[in-house]
Tab-separated table of C-alpha atoms in Angstrom:
chain	number	residue	atom	x	y	z
A	262	THR	CA	-7.644	31.539	16.572
A	263	ALA	CA	-8.890	28.457	18.039
A	264	LEU	CA	-10.608	26.196	15.548
A	265	LYS	CA	-7.383	27.060	13.020
A	266	GLU	CA	-5.665	25.352	15.777
A	267	LEU	CA	-7.576	22.160	15.996
A	268	GLN	CA	-8.080	22.044	12.564
A	269	ASN	CA	-4.494	21.968	12.615
A	270	VAL	CA	-4.401	18.942	14.946
A	271	LEU	CA	-6.700	17.156	14.302
A	272	TRP	CA	-4.226	17.173	10.624
A	273	ALA	CA	-1.191	16.958	12.307
A	274	TYR	CA	-3.241	13.940	14.441
A	275	ARG	CA	-4.497	12.472	11.122
A	276	THR	CA	-1.188	12.294	9.133
A	277	THR	CA	1.309	10.920	11.811
A	278	PRO	CA	1.761	7.370	11.733
A	279	TYR	CA	1.377	4.961	14.222
A	280	SER	CA	3.843	3.395	15.819
A	281	THR	CA	2.305	0.107	16.666
A	282	THR	CA	0.827	-0.563	12.690
A	283	GLY	CA	3.437	1.799	10.700
A	284	GLU	CA	0.288	3.493	9.327
A	285	THR	CA	-1.885	7.272	9.214
A	286	PRO	CA	-5.298	6.758	10.315
A	287	PHE	CA	-5.988	8.002	7.093
A	288	ARG	CA	-5.179	6.027	4.443
A	289	PRO	CA	-6.928	2.872	5.818
A	290	VAL	CA	-9.766	5.346	5.390
A	291	TYR	CA	-9.121	7.173	2.248
A	292	GLY	CA	-6.854	3.866	0.647
A	293	THR	CA	-4.467	5.831	0.175
A	294	GLU	CA	-1.452	7.995	1.833
A	295	VAL	CA	-2.203	11.800	2.733
A	296	VAL	CA	-0.751	14.509	0.674
A	297	ILE	CA	0.049	17.127	2.706
A	298	PRO	CA	-0.763	20.766	0.179
A	299	VAL	CA	1.876	22.909	-0.186
A	300	GLU	CA	1.282	26.640	-0.649
A	301	VAL	CA	4.110	26.516	-3.384
A	302	GLY	CA	2.823	26.670	-7.202
A	303	GLU	CA	4.810	23.402	-7.742
A	304	PRO	CA	3.745	19.798	-8.122
A	305	SER	CA	5.836	16.782	-6.813
A	306	ARG	CA	6.676	13.642	-8.056
A	307	ARG	CA	3.262	12.333	-5.776
A	308	THR	CA	1.191	14.483	-6.592
A	309	GLU	CA	1.625	14.165	-10.433
A	310	HIS	CA	2.795	10.517	-9.945
A	311	PRO	CA	0.600	8.933	-7.761
A	312	LEU	CA	2.290	5.513	-7.301
A	313	ASP	CA	-0.158	2.015	-8.083
A	314	GLU	CA	-1.122	0.188	-5.467
A	315	GLU	CA	-1.778	-2.748	-6.857
A	316	MET	CA	1.192	-2.786	-9.536
A	317	ASN	CA	3.513	-1.457	-6.528
A	318	ASP	CA	2.800	-5.022	-4.236
A	319	GLU	CA	2.932	-6.877	-7.545
A	320	ALA	CA	6.970	-5.697	-7.612
A	321	LEU	CA	7.175	-6.434	-3.836
A	322	ARG	CA	5.890	-9.749	-4.113
A	323	GLU	CA	8.707	-10.527	-7.094
A	324	GLU	CA	11.182	-9.347	-5.441
A	325	ARG	CA	10.337	-10.855	-2.144
A	326	VAL	CA	9.362	-14.557	-3.760
A	327	GLY	CA	9.636	-14.177	-7.521
A	328	PRO	CA	7.496	-14.279	-10.286
A	329	ARG	CA	4.292	-16.389	-10.159
A	330	ARG	CA	4.245	-19.473	-12.208
A	331	ARG	CA	0.842	-21.570	-14.659
A	332	ASN	CA	0.442	-24.480	-12.807
A	333	PRO	CA	-1.583	-28.070	-14.630
A	334	ASN	CA	-4.629	-27.447	-12.767
A	335	GLY	CA	-4.518	-24.385	-14.237
A	336	SER	CA	-3.998	-22.446	-9.406
A	337	VAL	CA	-0.612	-20.105	-9.916
A	338	SER	CA	2.041	-20.934	-7.193
A	339	PRO	CA	4.834	-18.165	-6.461
A	340	ARG	CA	8.229	-19.857	-7.935
A	341	GLY	CA	10.987	-21.502	-5.931
A	342	LEU	CA	7.974	-22.794	-3.114
A	343	PRO	CA	7.547	-26.608	-3.528
A	344	GLU	CA	3.675	-27.624	-6.289
A	345	THR	CA	1.304	-29.583	-3.448
A	346	LYS	CA	-0.901	-31.683	-4.210
A	347	ASN	CA	-4.790	-32.498	-3.874
A	348	SER	CA	-4.973	-35.597	-1.218
A	349	CYS	CA	-8.605	-35.100	-1.321
A	350	PRO	CA	-9.551	-38.402	-2.986
A	351	THR	CA	-11.356	-38.521	-6.534
């Protein structure tokens, strides 16, 4: 029927990544990637072990920059970047 077809078209639109952003419209709205419903009863690794976004972001950052280090003033800077001195007069 036309209603069922419209639902399928809208689902495809909402779950297809845009070429400009590489993101689906679903992700910014719901804060997670879409998982397409499967009619088979077998759970997938993706649904059984959902990705922890915060842990993933931290792992990717460490892979690119390296682990963080604490500065004497208490701020945190990535390893490999020069420490900046506070240029404000006291």
